[in-house]
Each structure stands twice: as C-alpha cells, then as structure tokens.
Tab-separated table of C-alpha atoms and ligand atoms in Angstrom:
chain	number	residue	atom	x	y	z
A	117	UNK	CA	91.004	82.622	141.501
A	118	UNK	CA	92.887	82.805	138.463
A	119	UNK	CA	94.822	80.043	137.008
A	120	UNK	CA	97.717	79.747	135.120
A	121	UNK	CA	96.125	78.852	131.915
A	122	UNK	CA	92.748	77.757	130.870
A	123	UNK	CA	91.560	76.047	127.526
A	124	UNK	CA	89.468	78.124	124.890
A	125	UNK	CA	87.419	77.929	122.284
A	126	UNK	CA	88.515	80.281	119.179
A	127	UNK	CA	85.687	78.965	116.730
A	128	UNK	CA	83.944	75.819	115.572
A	129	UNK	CA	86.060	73.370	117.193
A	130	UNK	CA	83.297	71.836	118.636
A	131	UNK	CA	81.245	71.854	115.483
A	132	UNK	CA	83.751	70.184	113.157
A	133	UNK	CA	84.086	67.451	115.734
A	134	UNK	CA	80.743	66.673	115.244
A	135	UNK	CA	81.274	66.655	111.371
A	136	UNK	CA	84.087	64.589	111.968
A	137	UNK	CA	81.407	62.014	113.514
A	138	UNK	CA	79.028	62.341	111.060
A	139	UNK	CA	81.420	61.740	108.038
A	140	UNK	CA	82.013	58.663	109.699
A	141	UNK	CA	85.787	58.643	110.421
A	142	UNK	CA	87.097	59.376	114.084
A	143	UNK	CA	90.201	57.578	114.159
A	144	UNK	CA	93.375	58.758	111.736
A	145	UNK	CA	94.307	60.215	108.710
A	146	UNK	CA	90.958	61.807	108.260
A	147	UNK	CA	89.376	64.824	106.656
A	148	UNK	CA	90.554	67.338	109.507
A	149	UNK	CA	94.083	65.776	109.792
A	150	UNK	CA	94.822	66.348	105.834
A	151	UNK	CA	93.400	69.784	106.460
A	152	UNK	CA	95.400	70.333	109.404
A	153	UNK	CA	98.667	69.270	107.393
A	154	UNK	CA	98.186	71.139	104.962
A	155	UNK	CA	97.421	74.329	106.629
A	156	UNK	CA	100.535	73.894	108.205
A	157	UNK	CA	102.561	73.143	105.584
A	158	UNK	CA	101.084	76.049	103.418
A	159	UNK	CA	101.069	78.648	105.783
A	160	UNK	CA	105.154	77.501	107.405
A	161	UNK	CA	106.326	76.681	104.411
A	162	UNK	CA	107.251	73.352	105.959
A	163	UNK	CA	107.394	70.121	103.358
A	164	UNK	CA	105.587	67.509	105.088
A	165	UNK	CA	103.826	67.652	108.064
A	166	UNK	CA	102.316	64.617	110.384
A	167	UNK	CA	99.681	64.981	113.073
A	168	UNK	CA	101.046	62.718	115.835
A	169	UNK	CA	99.865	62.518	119.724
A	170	UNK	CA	101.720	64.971	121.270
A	171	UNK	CA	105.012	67.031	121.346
A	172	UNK	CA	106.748	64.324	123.466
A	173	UNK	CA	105.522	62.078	120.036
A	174	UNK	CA	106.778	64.450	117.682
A	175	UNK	CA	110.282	64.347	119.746
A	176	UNK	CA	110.835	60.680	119.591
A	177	UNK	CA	109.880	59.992	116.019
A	178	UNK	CA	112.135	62.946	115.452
A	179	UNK	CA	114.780	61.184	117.427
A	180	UNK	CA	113.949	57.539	115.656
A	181	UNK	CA	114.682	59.499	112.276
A	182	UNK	CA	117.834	60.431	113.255
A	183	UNK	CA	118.969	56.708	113.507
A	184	UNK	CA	120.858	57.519	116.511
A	185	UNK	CA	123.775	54.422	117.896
A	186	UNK	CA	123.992	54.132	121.383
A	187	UNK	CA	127.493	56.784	122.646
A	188	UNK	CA	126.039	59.279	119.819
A	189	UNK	CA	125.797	62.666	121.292
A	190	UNK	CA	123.305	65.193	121.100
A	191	UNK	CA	123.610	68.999	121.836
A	192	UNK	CA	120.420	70.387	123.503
A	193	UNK	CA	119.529	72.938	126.411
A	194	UNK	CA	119.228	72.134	129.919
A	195	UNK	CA	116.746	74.832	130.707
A	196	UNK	CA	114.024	72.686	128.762
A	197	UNK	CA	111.199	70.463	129.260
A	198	UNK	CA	112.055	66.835	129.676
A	199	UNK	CA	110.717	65.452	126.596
A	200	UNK	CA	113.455	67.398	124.674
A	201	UNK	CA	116.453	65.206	126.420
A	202	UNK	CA	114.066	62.029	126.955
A	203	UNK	CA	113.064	61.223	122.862
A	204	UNK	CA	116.921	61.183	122.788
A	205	UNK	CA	118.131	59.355	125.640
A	206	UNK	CA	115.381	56.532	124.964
A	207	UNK	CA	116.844	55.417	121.614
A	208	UNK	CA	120.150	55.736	123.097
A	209	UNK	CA	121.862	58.796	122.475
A	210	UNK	CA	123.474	60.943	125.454
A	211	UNK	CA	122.147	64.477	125.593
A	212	UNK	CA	124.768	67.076	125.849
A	213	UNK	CA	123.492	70.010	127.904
A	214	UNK	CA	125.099	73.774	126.427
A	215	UNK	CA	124.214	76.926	128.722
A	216	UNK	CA	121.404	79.545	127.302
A	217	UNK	CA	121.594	83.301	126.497
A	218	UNK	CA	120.975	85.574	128.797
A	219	UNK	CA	118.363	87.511	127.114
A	220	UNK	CA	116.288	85.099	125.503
A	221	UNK	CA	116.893	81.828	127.682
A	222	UNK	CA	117.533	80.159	124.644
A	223	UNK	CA	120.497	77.869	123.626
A	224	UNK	CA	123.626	80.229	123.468
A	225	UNK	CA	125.068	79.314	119.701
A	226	UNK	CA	128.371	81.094	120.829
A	227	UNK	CA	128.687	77.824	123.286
A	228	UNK	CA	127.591	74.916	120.710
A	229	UNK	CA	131.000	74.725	119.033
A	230	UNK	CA	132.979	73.988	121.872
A	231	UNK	CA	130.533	70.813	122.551
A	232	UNK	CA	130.931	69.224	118.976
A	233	UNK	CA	133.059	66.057	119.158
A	234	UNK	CA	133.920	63.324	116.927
A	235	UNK	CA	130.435	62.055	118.458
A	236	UNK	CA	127.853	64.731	118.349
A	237	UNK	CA	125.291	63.629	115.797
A	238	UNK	CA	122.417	66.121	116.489
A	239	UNK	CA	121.523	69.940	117.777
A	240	UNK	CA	118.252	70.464	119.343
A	241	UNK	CA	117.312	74.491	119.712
A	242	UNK	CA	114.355	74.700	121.457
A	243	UNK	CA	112.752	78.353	121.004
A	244	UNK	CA	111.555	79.041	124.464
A	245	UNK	CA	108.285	81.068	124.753
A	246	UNK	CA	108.095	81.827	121.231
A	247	UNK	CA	111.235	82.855	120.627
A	248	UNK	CA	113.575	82.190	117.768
A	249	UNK	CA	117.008	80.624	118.850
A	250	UNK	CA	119.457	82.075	116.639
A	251	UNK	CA	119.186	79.745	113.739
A	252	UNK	CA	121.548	81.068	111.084
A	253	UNK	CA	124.099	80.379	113.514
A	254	UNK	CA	123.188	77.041	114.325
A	255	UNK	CA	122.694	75.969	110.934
A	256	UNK	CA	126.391	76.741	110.324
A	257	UNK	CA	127.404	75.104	112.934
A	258	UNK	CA	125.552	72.178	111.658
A	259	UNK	CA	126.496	72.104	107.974
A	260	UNK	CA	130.234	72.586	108.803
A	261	UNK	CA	130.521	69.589	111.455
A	262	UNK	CA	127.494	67.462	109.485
A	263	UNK	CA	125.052	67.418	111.800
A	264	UNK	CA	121.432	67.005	112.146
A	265	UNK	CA	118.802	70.216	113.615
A	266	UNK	CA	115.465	69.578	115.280
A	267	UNK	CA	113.783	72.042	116.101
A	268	UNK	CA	111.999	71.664	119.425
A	269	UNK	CA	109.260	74.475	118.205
A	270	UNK	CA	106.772	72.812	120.999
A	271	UNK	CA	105.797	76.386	121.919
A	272	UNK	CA	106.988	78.231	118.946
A	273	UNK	CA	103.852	77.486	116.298
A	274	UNK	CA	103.477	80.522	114.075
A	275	UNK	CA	106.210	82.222	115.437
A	276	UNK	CA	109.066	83.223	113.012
A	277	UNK	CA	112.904	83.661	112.952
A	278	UNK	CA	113.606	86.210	109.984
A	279	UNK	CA	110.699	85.454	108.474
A	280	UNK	CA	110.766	81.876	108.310
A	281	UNK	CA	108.670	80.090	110.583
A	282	UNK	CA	110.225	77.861	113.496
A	283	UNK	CA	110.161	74.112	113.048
A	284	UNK	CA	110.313	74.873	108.666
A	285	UNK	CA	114.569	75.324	109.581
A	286	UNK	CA	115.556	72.644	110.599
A	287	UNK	CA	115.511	69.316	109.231
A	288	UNK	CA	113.263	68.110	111.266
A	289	UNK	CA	110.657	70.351	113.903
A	290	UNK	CA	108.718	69.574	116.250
A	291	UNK	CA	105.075	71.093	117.803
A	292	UNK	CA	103.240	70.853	120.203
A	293	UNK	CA	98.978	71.180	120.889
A	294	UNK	CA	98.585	70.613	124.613
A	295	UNK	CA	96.351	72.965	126.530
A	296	UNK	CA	98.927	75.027	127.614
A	297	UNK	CA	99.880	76.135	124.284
A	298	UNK	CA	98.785	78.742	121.732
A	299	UNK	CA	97.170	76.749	119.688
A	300	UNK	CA	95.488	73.417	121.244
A	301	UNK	CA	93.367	70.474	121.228
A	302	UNK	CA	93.907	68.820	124.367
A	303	UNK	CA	96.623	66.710	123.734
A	304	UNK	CA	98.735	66.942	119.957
A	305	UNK	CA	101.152	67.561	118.556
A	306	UNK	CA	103.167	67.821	115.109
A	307	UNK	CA	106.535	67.053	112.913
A	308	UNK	CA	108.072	68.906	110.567
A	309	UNK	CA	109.853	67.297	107.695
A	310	UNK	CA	111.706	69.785	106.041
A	311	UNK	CA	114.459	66.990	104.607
A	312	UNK	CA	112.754	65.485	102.324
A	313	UNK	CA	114.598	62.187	103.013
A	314	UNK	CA	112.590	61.721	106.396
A	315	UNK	CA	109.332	61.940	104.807
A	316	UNK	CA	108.919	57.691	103.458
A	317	UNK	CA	110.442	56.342	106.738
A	318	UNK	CA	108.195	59.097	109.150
A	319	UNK	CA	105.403	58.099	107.511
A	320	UNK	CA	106.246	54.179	107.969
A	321	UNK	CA	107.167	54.478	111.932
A	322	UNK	CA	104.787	57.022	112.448
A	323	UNK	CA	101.871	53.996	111.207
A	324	UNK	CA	103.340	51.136	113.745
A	325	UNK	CA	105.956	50.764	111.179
A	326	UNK	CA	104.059	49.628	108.090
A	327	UNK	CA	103.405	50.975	104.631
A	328	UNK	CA	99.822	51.829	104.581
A	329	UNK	CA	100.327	55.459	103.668
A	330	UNK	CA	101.792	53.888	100.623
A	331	UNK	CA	98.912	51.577	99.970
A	332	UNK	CA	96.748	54.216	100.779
A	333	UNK	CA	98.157	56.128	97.963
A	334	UNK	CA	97.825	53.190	95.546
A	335	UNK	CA	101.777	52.485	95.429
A	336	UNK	CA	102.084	49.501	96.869
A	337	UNK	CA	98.918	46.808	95.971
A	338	UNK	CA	98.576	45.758	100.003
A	339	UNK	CA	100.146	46.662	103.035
A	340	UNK	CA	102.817	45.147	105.869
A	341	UNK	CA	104.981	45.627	108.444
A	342	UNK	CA	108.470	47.296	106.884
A	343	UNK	CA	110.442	48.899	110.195
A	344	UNK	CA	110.236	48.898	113.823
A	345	UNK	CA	107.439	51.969	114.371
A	346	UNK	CA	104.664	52.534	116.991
A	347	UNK	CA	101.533	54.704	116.645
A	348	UNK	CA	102.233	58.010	116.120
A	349	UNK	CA	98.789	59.245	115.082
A	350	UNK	CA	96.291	61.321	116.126
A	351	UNK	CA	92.747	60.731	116.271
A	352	UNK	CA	90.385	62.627	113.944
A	353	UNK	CA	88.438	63.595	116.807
A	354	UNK	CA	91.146	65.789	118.115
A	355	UNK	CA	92.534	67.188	114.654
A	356	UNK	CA	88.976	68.050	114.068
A	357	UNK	CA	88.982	70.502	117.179
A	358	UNK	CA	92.563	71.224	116.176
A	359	UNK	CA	91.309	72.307	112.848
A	360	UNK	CA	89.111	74.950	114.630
A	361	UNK	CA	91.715	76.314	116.393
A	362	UNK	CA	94.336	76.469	113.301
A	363	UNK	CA	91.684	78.398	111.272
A	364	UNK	CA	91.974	81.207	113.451
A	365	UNK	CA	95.878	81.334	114.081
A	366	UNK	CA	96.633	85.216	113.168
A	367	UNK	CA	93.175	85.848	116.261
A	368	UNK	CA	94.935	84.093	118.539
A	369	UNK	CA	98.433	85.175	118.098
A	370	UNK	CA	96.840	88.736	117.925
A	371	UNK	CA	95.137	88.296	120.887
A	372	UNK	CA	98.253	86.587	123.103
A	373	UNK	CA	100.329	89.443	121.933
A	374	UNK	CA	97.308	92.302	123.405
A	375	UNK	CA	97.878	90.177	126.443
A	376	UNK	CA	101.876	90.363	126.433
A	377	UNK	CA	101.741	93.936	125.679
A	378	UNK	CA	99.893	94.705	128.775
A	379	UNK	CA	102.211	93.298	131.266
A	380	UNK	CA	105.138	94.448	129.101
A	381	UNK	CA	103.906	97.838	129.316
A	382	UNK	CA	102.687	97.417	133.103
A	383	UNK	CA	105.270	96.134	134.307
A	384	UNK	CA	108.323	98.187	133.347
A	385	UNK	CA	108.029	100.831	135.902
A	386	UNK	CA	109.284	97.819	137.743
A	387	UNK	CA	111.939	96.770	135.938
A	388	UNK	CA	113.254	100.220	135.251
A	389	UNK	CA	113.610	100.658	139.538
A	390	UNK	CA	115.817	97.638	138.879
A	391	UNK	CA	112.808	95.056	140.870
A	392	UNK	CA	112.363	92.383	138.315
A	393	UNK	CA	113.554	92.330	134.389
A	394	UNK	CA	111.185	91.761	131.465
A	395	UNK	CA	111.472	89.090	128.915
A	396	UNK	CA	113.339	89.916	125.353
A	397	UNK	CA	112.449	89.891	122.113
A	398	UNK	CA	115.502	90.098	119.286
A	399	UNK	CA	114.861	92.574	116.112
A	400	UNK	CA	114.581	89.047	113.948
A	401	UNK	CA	112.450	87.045	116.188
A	402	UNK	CA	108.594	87.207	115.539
A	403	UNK	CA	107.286	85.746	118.854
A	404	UNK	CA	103.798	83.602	118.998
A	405	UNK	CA	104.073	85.697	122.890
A	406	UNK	CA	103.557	82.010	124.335
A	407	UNK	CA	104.151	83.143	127.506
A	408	UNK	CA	105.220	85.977	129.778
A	409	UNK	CA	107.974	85.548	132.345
A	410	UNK	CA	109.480	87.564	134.943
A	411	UNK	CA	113.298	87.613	136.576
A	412	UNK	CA	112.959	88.333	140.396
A	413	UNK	CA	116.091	89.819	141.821
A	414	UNK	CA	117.039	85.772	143.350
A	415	UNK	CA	115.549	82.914	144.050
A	416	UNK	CA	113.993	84.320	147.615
A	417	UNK	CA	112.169	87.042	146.056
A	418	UNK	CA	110.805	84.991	143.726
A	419	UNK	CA	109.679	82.075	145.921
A	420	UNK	CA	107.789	84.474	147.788
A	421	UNK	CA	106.659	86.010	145.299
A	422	UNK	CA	104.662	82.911	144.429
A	423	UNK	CA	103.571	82.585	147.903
A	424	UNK	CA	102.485	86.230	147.413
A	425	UNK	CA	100.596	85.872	144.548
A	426	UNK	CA	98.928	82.627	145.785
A	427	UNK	CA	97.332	84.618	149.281
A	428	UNK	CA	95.817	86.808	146.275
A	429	UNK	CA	94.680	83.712	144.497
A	430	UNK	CA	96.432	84.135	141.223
A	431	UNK	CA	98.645	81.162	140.730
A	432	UNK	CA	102.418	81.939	138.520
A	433	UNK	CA	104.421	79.398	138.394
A	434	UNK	CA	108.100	78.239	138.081
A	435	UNK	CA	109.600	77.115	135.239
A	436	UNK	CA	111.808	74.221	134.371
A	437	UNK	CA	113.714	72.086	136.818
A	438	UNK	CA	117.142	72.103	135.135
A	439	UNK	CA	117.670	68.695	133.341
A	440	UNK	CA	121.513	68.355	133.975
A	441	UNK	CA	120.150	68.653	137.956
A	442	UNK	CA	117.122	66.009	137.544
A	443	UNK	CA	117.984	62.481	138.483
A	444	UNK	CA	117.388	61.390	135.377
A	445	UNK	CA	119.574	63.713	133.716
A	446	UNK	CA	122.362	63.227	135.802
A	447	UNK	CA	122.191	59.610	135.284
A	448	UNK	CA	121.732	59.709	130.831
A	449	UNK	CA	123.097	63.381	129.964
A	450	UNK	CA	126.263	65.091	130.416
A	451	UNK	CA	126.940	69.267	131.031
A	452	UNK	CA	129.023	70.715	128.374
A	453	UNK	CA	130.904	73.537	130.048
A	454	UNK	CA	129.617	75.741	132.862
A	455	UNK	CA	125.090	75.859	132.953
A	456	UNK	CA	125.395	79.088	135.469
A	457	UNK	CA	123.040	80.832	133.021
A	458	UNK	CA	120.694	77.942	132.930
A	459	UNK	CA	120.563	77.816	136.589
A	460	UNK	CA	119.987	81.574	137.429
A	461	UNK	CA	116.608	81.404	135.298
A	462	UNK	CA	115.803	78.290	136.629
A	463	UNK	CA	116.133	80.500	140.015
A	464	UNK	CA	114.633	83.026	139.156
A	465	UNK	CA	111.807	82.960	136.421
A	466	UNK	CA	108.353	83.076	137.311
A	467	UNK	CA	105.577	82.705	134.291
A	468	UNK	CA	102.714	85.017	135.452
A	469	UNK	CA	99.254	84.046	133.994
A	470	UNK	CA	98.343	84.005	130.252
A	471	UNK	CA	95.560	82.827	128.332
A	472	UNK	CA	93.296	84.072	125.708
A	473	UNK	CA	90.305	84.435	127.467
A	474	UNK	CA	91.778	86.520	130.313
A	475	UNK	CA	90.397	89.552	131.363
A	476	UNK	CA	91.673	93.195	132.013
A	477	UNK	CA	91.048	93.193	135.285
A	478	UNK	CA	92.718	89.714	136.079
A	479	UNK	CA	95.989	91.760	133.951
A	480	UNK	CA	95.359	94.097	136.486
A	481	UNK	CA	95.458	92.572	139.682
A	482	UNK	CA	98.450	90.587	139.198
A	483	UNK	CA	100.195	93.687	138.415
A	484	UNK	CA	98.774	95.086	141.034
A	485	UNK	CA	99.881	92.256	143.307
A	486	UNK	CA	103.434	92.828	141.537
A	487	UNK	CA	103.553	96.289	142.744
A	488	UNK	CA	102.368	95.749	146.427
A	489	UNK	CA	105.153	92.978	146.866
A	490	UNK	CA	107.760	95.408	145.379
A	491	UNK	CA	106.622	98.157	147.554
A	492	UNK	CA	106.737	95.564	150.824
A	493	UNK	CA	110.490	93.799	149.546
A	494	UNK	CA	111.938	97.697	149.678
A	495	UNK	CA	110.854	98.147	153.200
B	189	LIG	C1	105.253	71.299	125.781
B	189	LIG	C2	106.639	70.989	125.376
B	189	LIG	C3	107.018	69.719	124.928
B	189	LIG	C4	106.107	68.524	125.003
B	189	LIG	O1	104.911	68.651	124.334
B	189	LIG	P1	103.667	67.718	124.761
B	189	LIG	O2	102.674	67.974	123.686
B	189	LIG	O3	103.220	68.165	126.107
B	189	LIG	O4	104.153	66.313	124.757
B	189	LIG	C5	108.317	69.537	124.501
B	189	LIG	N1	109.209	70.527	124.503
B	189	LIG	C6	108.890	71.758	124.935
B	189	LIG	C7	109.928	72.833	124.903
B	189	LIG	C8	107.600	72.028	125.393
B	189	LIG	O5	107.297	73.253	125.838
C-alpha cells in the first residue's frame, strides 16, 4: 500500500522533546518555542512570529487582527481549504470568492480589482502547493484601495516569491505544521507579523487576551485580562519536535524537490501526448514542492483514475471541494465574477503521493500505474 502521506522524522525531534521534559517546561512559551520563533523570523525575514495550534489558529487570530465589522468583505480564493474563508466568516466578515490562474491555481490578481468595493477590507492569497501568488501585484492592489494582505502560506513555509519568503509579504501570514505538510509536528501552526502594529494586540489575544507577555518581559508589574482573546498557543511539547524538524529545513525541501523532480520528469511523456498536464512553476516562484498534482483530461478520467490507482493500492487523492459550492459557503460567502477556472481544477486535479520518506520504487509504480491507465483510456 502506499499512502498519501506519512509523518517523518528528519532529526532529533524526539530527543529535544525529551529535553523539553527534563527542563521542566511542557506547556508554552518555552525554550523550543523562542527557538522556533526565532528561526523563523531569522531565516524569513519575518518581524514577529507566534507559535499557535494550528493553521486554522493562525487564520483566525489573523482575522481577529484585522478588526473586521460584520458586511466587511474579504477577497480570497475559492479553490482553498476551508479554514481560509472560515477565520473570516466567524468574526463576521463575508468572503468574496475571485477565480484562480490557470497555471498555478492560485488567486488570478488580474481578477481582484474588479471585486474591490467600498466594503472590501482584506485580500487573502493563498500560495497553493508552494507556490508564490503573484504578490507585487497584489500588494498594489492593496496599497492603492487600503487594504489589508494575509498571506495564507499554510503550505508555502520556506518557499519564496522573488526572493522573499511567503507569509514575510504580507502584513500578516499564516503557516501551517500538520502532518501533511513539509515541515510538521503533528498539529501547529504559525503567524507572521510583518506590521509591526499587530505585534502588542497578537500577543494579548493570542494569551486568552491578557498581558502576560508583557509581564513576562518585566513591563507591566502583574498581569490581567486586557481584550477578548482565546488560547492561541502551542505546547512546548510539540514546538520541541517542531524544533527538530525546522533545524533541517534546506534537507527537507531538498529532498521534496528530488521527489517532485521525479514525477516531473516521469511524467511528461504523458503530458506531451496531451494525457494529463503537469503542475507550473513561474521564473520568480521558489516552490517548498509541497505537493505534486496532476490535470486529467475531465473529471471522468480522473475519477477513475483514482479508482485505478486504488486496485494498485496507491491512494491520490482529490483536492478541494470548491468553497463557493460547499453549503457553508453558499450560505456566508459570495462569488465575485465567473469561478469556471476554480471549478475545472476542482474537476480535475488529482495529488499523487508525496512524502519524504518515499521510495524509488513507490515513484515508480505510480507512474507506472499512470502509464497503464493512459495506455487503456486510448483504447
Ligand atoms: C493546511 C491548510 C490550512 C489549515 O492548517 P491546519 O494546520 O490544518 O489548521 C489552511 N489553509 C491552507 C491553504 C492549508 O493548506
């Protein structure tokens, strides 16, 4: 069998967690979470940078920062995962949903203009698989109507758009360390505070909305409840394995782009007799090669494709269930303009198998698999 993704150990994850133990602090704001921070922040160039639960986490403090009124609009993909629309629509806001490129299956910045109105408060890029939206672009769009930009990065960690890493663009990013990530520790995640007029309120919601971080630091002689927050932290425990994982970031990145490469390379005889298309990479995107997709010819091929792949007990999956078509997008989100883009991935993408520890001859078989269900579609 092999699976879509599986967890891995890149170095002393497991190690440091004991260390974490035996200094004696497994809850927040530790050791490994400074060092995590600041890793990040050194190494993105990125201002401040808060450990929090997950990328869902990272997406509603994000959201909470923006200080969004209820009828406040916010521009944002469809073809995204659900946390992207739901950090917004829970304080609030209505997402706006603007169709993606055709090459990258990112937000097309050509469309975002024509979805500003007198209510639009926010733009959300979200750099799928790695790769940069076209951030100059949206920047301008942003600075000209006075707008906020949070990067949804959740799967973009040490990727880069022109040299700057995605989620230090923005005002605000956001990351993500679940499993299925590059870089993981179960469950985690990050934000980005590149405005530096986030960082006092961040750190006050992020701490069920006191100021301890404050205290901490000796500002403030005791600590209380300031603002409406939650708990956004994570537990030592976790940045601790994180820490592990963050320490080898160039390995891994090195070693998910070996894996890319194969199937790139494997795979084009298919594309070039016009049976599936590859995934693109723009001259000034540096992808993290999160993940490698195919485009079936439609939706049919590509649904038995699956089935395909599954009698050879390799699982690929789908991708995202267009928001603008879930229930609950239909109910809190509107479409700006025509999604037909958004829809024809949704159709047609299929994620084929991708993790670090994968072998060659796993690579192998499912482009071998590939192949056979070419050869068997053209007769
Ligand atoms: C994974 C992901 C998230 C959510 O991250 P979690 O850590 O699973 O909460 C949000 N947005 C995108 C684009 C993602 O891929």
């Amino acid at each position: 069998m092999i699976p879509f993704n599986k967890p891995f150990i890149a170095g002393k994850e497991l190690y440091y967690i004991a260390q974490a133990v035996t200094m004696g602090n497994i809850a927040a704001d530790g050791y490994f979470t400074k060092a995590c921070s600041r890793l990040l922040e050194e190494r993105f160039g990125i201002n401040k940078v808060l450990l929090v639960p997950s990328g869902t986490a990272a997406l509603e403090l994000a959201a909470m920062l923006c200080d969004l009124r209820p009828g406040d609009e916010v521009i944002m993909p469809s073809y995204t995962f659900v946390s992207t629309a739901s950090a917004f629509a829970r304080v609030g806001a209505k997402p706006v949903f603007v169709d993606i490129r055709p090459d990258t299956l990112n937000i097309d910045e050509t469309k975002i203009e024509a979805a500003v109105n007198e209510r639009t408060r926010a733009v959300v890029p979200v750099h799928y698989g790695g790769v940069a939206c076209e951030m100059d672009a949206i920047m301008d769009i942003a600075r000209r109507h006075n707008l906020l930009v949070i990067e949804d990065a959740a799967q973009g960690v040490n990727a880069f758009y022109k040299g700057r890493a995605l989620g230090s663009i923005g005002h605000l990013g956001c990351y993500s360390f679940h499993e299925t990530k590059n870089y993981v520790c179960g469950e985690g995640g990050a934000i980005c505070i590149n405005d530096a007029r986030f960082i006092e309120r961040a750190e006050i919601l992020r701490d069920k909305g006191t100021n301890r971080q404050k205290f901490f630091r000796g500002e403030v002689d005791k600590y209380t409840w300031v603002d409406v927050g939650s708990s956004y932290v994570m537990a030592e425990l976790l940045a601790a394995f994180l820490y592990g994982q963050l320490e080898h970031l160039d390995d891994i990145s090195a070693r998910r782009r070996e894996l890319y490469e194969y199937y790139a390379e494997h795979l084009r005889p298919l594309e070039d007799a016009g049976d599936l298309r590859l995934p693109r990479i723009p001259p000034d995107c540096q992808s993290n090669y999160h993940l490698f997709y195919i485009l079936t010819r439609d939706a049919a091929s590509r649904d038995g494709l699956i089935q395909h792949l599954r009698r050879a007990d390799i699982l690929a999956v789908f991708h995202y269930v267009p928001l603008h078509s879930s229930p609950a997008g239909r109910r809190l989100a509107v479409a700006a303009g025509d999604l037909s883009v958004t829809q024809d991935a949704a159709d047609r993408l299929l994620r084929l198998p991708l993790y670090h520890d994968i072998t060659v001859e796993e690579q192998r078989s499912v482009v071998t698999e590939l192949e056979a269900y070419s050869r068997t579609a053209a007769s």
